[in-house]
mmCIF file of C-alpha atoms in Angstrom:
data_model
loop_
_atom_site.group_PDB
_atom_site.id
_atom_site.type_symbol
_atom_site.label_atom_id
_atom_site.label_comp_id
_atom_site.label_asym_id
_atom_site.label_seq_id
_atom_site.Cartn_x
_atom_site.Cartn_y
_atom_site.Cartn_z
ATOM 1 C CA MET A 13 127.476 -36.447 -4.199
ATOM 2 C CA SER A 14 127.538 -34.181 -1.286
ATOM 3 C CA SER A 15 126.187 -34.680 1.504
ATOM 4 C CA ALA A 16 123.542 -31.973 1.074
ATOM 5 C CA HIS A 17 122.512 -33.333 -2.401
ATOM 6 C CA ALA A 18 122.116 -36.871 -1.089
ATOM 7 C CA HIS A 19 119.710 -35.512 1.700
ATOM 8 C CA GLU A 20 117.326 -33.572 -0.844
ATOM 9 C CA ALA A 21 117.486 -36.613 -2.906
ATOM 10 C CA ARG A 22 116.236 -38.779 -0.168
ATOM 11 C CA ASN A 23 113.762 -35.714 1.767
ATOM 12 C CA PRO A 24 112.299 -33.501 -1.555
ATOM 13 C CA PRO A 25 111.581 -29.976 -0.431
ATOM 14 C CA ALA A 26 107.409 -30.005 0.178
ATOM 15 C CA LEU A 27 105.342 -28.825 -2.955
ATOM 16 C CA PRO A 28 103.357 -25.205 -2.230
ATOM 17 C CA THR A 29 99.423 -26.180 -1.472
ATOM 18 C CA ARG A 30 96.958 -23.886 -1.523
ATOM 19 C CA LYS A 31 95.019 -22.296 0.651
ATOM 20 C CA PRO A 32 91.444 -23.215 1.002
ATOM 21 C CA THR A 33 88.937 -20.347 0.314
ATOM 22 C CA SER A 34 86.454 -21.166 2.228
ATOM 23 C CA THR A 35 87.519 -22.175 6.194
ATOM 24 C CA LYS A 36 83.493 -23.815 6.163
ATOM 25 C CA PRO A 37 83.107 -27.023 4.620
ATOM 26 C CA LYS A 38 80.445 -27.604 2.334
ATOM 27 C CA SER A 39 78.331 -30.035 2.935
ATOM 28 C CA LEU A 40 77.129 -32.568 -0.004
ATOM 29 C CA PRO A 41 73.681 -33.582 0.055
ATOM 30 C CA GLN A 42 73.440 -37.652 1.358
ATOM 31 C CA GLY A 43 71.147 -40.139 0.331
ATOM 32 C CA PRO A 44 70.384 -40.198 -3.624
ATOM 33 C CA VAL A 45 69.510 -37.085 -5.111
ATOM 34 C CA VAL A 46 66.733 -36.674 -6.883
ATOM 35 C CA THR A 47 66.282 -33.700 -9.738
ATOM 36 C CA GLN A 48 62.509 -32.093 -10.228
ATOM 37 C CA PRO A 49 61.922 -31.728 -13.076
ATOM 38 C CA PRO A 50 62.640 -28.096 -14.987
ATOM 39 C CA PHE A 51 58.175 -27.226 -15.521
ATOM 40 C CA ASP A 52 55.719 -28.055 -13.228
ATOM 41 C CA ARG A 53 53.090 -30.979 -13.773
ATOM 42 C CA GLU A 54 50.179 -29.877 -13.342
ATOM 43 C CA GLU A 55 51.345 -26.901 -15.813
ATOM 44 C CA LEU A 56 51.747 -29.336 -17.977
ATOM 45 C CA ALA A 57 48.822 -31.511 -17.770
ATOM 46 C CA GLU A 58 46.600 -28.293 -18.605
ATOM 47 C CA THR A 59 49.123 -27.202 -21.657
ATOM 48 C CA LEU A 60 48.412 -30.857 -22.571
ATOM 49 C CA ARG A 61 44.391 -30.255 -22.175
ATOM 50 C CA ALA A 62 44.752 -27.030 -23.969
ATOM 51 C CA ILE A 63 46.547 -28.411 -26.525
ATOM 52 C CA ARG A 64 44.193 -31.343 -27.545
ATOM 53 C CA HIS A 65 41.452 -29.655 -27.752
ATOM 54 C CA GLN A 66 42.870 -26.765 -30.169
ATOM 55 C CA ILE A 67 44.464 -29.105 -32.223
ATOM 56 C CA ASP A 68 41.394 -31.277 -34.495
ATOM 57 C CA ARG A 69 41.281 -35.063 -35.122
ATOM 58 C CA VAL A 70 44.317 -35.648 -32.345
ATOM 59 C CA THR A 71 42.674 -37.912 -29.346
ATOM 60 C CA GLY A 72 45.075 -37.763 -27.150
ATOM 61 C CA LEU A 73 48.202 -36.652 -25.792
ATOM 62 C CA LEU A 74 51.780 -37.964 -23.187
ATOM 63 C CA VAL A 75 54.835 -36.515 -22.122
ATOM 64 C CA ALA A 76 57.417 -38.662 -20.448
ATOM 65 C CA THR A 77 60.442 -39.041 -19.792
ATOM 66 C CA ARG A 78 63.463 -40.540 -21.821
ATOM 67 C CA ASP A 79 63.213 -43.690 -19.953
ATOM 68 C CA GLY A 80 59.612 -43.834 -20.235
ATOM 69 C CA LEU A 81 58.572 -42.742 -17.185
ATOM 70 C CA VAL A 82 55.267 -40.363 -17.277
ATOM 71 C CA LEU A 83 55.112 -37.157 -15.993
ATOM 72 C CA SER A 84 51.789 -35.893 -17.780
ATOM 73 C CA SER A 85 48.627 -37.522 -19.719
ATOM 74 C CA ASP A 86 45.231 -36.462 -21.772
ATOM 75 C CA THR A 87 44.968 -39.665 -23.268
ATOM 76 C CA GLU A 88 41.446 -41.772 -22.868
ATOM 77 C CA GLY A 89 41.388 -45.575 -22.848
ATOM 78 C CA VAL A 90 45.557 -45.783 -22.786
ATOM 79 C CA ALA A 91 47.508 -47.545 -20.767
ATOM 80 C CA ALA A 92 50.484 -44.604 -19.457
ATOM 81 C CA GLU A 93 53.260 -46.121 -18.436
ATOM 82 C CA SER A 94 53.152 -48.739 -21.344
ATOM 83 C CA VAL A 95 53.010 -46.583 -23.283
ATOM 84 C CA ALA A 96 55.342 -44.368 -21.644
ATOM 85 C CA ALA A 97 58.448 -47.013 -21.811
ATOM 86 C CA MET A 98 57.863 -48.286 -25.158
ATOM 87 C CA ALA A 99 58.010 -44.583 -26.646
ATOM 88 C CA ALA A 100 61.349 -44.614 -24.116
ATOM 89 C CA ALA A 101 62.079 -48.064 -26.758
ATOM 90 C CA THR A 102 61.193 -46.684 -29.926
ATOM 91 C CA ILE A 103 62.925 -43.259 -29.784
ATOM 92 C CA GLY A 104 65.884 -45.488 -28.723
ATOM 93 C CA LEU A 105 65.119 -47.826 -31.767
ATOM 94 C CA ALA A 106 64.603 -45.275 -33.966
ATOM 95 C CA ALA A 107 68.140 -43.567 -33.577
ATOM 96 C CA GLN A 108 70.074 -47.097 -34.092
ATOM 97 C CA PHE A 109 67.798 -47.498 -37.405
ATOM 98 C CA THR A 110 68.859 -44.018 -38.302
ATOM 99 C CA SER A 111 72.316 -44.467 -37.704
ATOM 100 C CA GLN A 112 72.209 -48.034 -39.431
ATOM 101 C CA ALA A 113 70.690 -45.567 -42.403
ATOM 102 C CA ASN A 114 72.804 -43.049 -42.967
ATOM 103 C CA VAL A 115 70.041 -40.531 -42.476
ATOM 104 C CA GLY A 116 70.997 -38.878 -38.974
ATOM 105 C CA GLN A 117 68.746 -38.524 -35.451
ATOM 106 C CA PRO A 118 65.485 -39.903 -35.384
ATOM 107 C CA ARG A 119 62.956 -36.956 -36.310
ATOM 108 C CA THR A 120 59.576 -39.108 -35.573
ATOM 109 C CA ALA A 121 58.519 -42.178 -35.196
ATOM 110 C CA VAL A 122 55.069 -42.948 -36.484
ATOM 111 C CA PHE A 123 52.670 -46.176 -36.694
ATOM 112 C CA GLU A 124 49.770 -46.277 -37.934
ATOM 113 C CA GLY A 125 47.201 -48.684 -36.837
ATOM 114 C CA ASP A 126 43.444 -49.903 -37.683
ATOM 115 C CA SER A 127 41.849 -47.815 -35.017
ATOM 116 C CA GLY A 128 44.105 -44.462 -35.875
ATOM 117 C CA TYR A 129 47.484 -42.951 -35.460
ATOM 118 C CA VAL A 130 50.419 -42.916 -32.880
ATOM 119 C CA CYS A 131 53.627 -41.152 -32.897
ATOM 120 C CA VAL A 132 56.497 -40.039 -30.779
ATOM 121 C CA PHE A 133 58.565 -36.902 -31.051
ATOM 122 C CA PRO A 134 61.465 -36.492 -28.894
ATOM 123 C CA VAL A 135 60.764 -32.902 -27.452
ATOM 124 C CA GLU A 136 64.130 -32.163 -26.337
ATOM 125 C CA SER A 137 66.803 -34.442 -24.983
ATOM 126 C CA SER A 138 65.053 -35.375 -21.985
ATOM 127 C CA LEU A 139 61.389 -35.571 -22.758
ATOM 128 C CA LEU A 140 59.402 -37.444 -24.994
ATOM 129 C CA LEU A 141 55.938 -36.645 -26.765
ATOM 130 C CA VAL A 142 53.225 -39.529 -27.920
ATOM 131 C CA VAL A 143 50.103 -38.473 -29.935
ATOM 132 C CA PHE A 144 47.472 -40.256 -30.694
ATOM 133 C CA GLY A 145 44.978 -39.158 -34.197
ATOM 134 C CA GLU A 146 41.637 -40.416 -34.690
ATOM 135 C CA LYS A 147 40.904 -43.458 -37.197
ATOM 136 C CA GLY A 148 40.086 -42.069 -40.367
ATOM 137 C CA ILE A 149 42.732 -39.371 -41.189
ATOM 138 C CA THR A 150 45.326 -39.510 -43.902
ATOM 139 C CA HIS A 151 49.038 -39.736 -42.850
ATOM 140 C CA GLY A 152 49.675 -36.179 -44.071
ATOM 141 C CA LEU A 153 46.766 -34.580 -41.922
ATOM 142 C CA PHE A 154 47.834 -36.436 -38.677
ATOM 143 C CA ASN A 155 52.114 -35.260 -39.660
ATOM 144 C CA ILE A 156 50.391 -31.574 -39.676
ATOM 145 C CA ALA A 157 48.395 -32.110 -36.608
ATOM 146 C CA ALA A 158 50.835 -34.014 -34.818
ATOM 147 C CA ARG A 159 53.983 -31.766 -35.819
ATOM 148 C CA GLN A 160 51.614 -28.348 -33.966
ATOM 149 C CA ALA A 161 51.003 -30.134 -31.473
ATOM 150 C CA LEU A 162 55.151 -31.110 -30.918
ATOM 151 C CA SER A 163 55.881 -27.381 -31.232
ATOM 152 C CA LEU A 164 53.040 -26.052 -29.094
ATOM 153 C CA ILE A 165 54.849 -28.382 -26.458
ATOM 154 C CA GLN A 166 58.312 -27.214 -27.400
ATOM 155 C CA HIS A 167 56.945 -23.947 -26.660
ATOM 156 C CA ALA A 168 55.360 -24.497 -23.263
ATOM 157 C CA VAL A 169 58.393 -26.561 -21.924
ATOM 158 C CA LEU A 170 60.517 -23.647 -23.047
ATOM 159 C CA ARG A 171 58.184 -20.721 -21.279
ATOM 160 C CA GLN A 172 58.031 -23.237 -18.004
ATOM 161 C CA ARG A 173 62.054 -23.596 -18.370
ATOM 162 C CA VAL A 174 62.428 -19.618 -18.446
ATOM 163 C CA GLN A 175 59.737 -18.957 -16.047
ATOM 164 C CA LYS A 176 61.688 -21.150 -13.904
ATOM 165 C CA VAL A 177 65.291 -19.529 -14.240
ATOM 166 C CA ARG A 178 63.858 -16.276 -13.825
ATOM 167 C CA ALA A 179 62.500 -17.305 -10.257
ATOM 168 C CA ASN A 180 65.825 -18.896 -8.846
ATOM 169 C CA ARG A 181 67.621 -15.585 -10.463
ATOM 170 C CA ARG A 182 65.295 -13.890 -8.281
ATOM 171 C CA SER A 183 65.380 -15.933 -5.507
ATOM 172 C CA TYR A 184 69.421 -15.635 -5.482
ATOM 173 C CA TYR A 185 69.590 -11.814 -5.520
ATOM 174 C CA ASP A 186 67.139 -11.572 -2.460
ATOM 175 C CA GLN A 187 69.192 -13.755 -0.119
ATOM 176 C CA PRO A 188 70.676 -11.404 2.152
ATOM 177 C CA GLU A 189 74.516 -11.650 2.090
ATOM 178 C CA GLY A 190 76.218 -13.697 4.713
#
């Protein structure tokens, strides 16, 4: 082996590197990053009130995160924080139960009590809807009313997301270049 080959083996040539695309380093957020819900809480509360008054036999509505935090509630005489936490646990248990039973993902969990009904729907991957129904309604009628409430809340959430995307797009294009 020649001395030139021995030198190359000990000191291989440097690999090419990319040049940075920006001379200014991007700053990272400091501390915990909290993402805001993609919708306005006041608008969501107004939507819940409207749905509750629009659908007969629905006595209350609650929207919670998948981890059990209340986002908005239109209920009376209900511990919203506890119900939201139990709704998250219910959907988690329902997912395990339906998986073991080989029937797919849970679409709802319904409970009938002496004083009425309560059900939990996954609205989307991060949201749950809890619907309360009055005493004296049949299971079938409650199911129809609850699914109507679900459909209305899904449309409201989608509408708010679209509005937010449009507002973000407008603000992005309105920014001066620089």
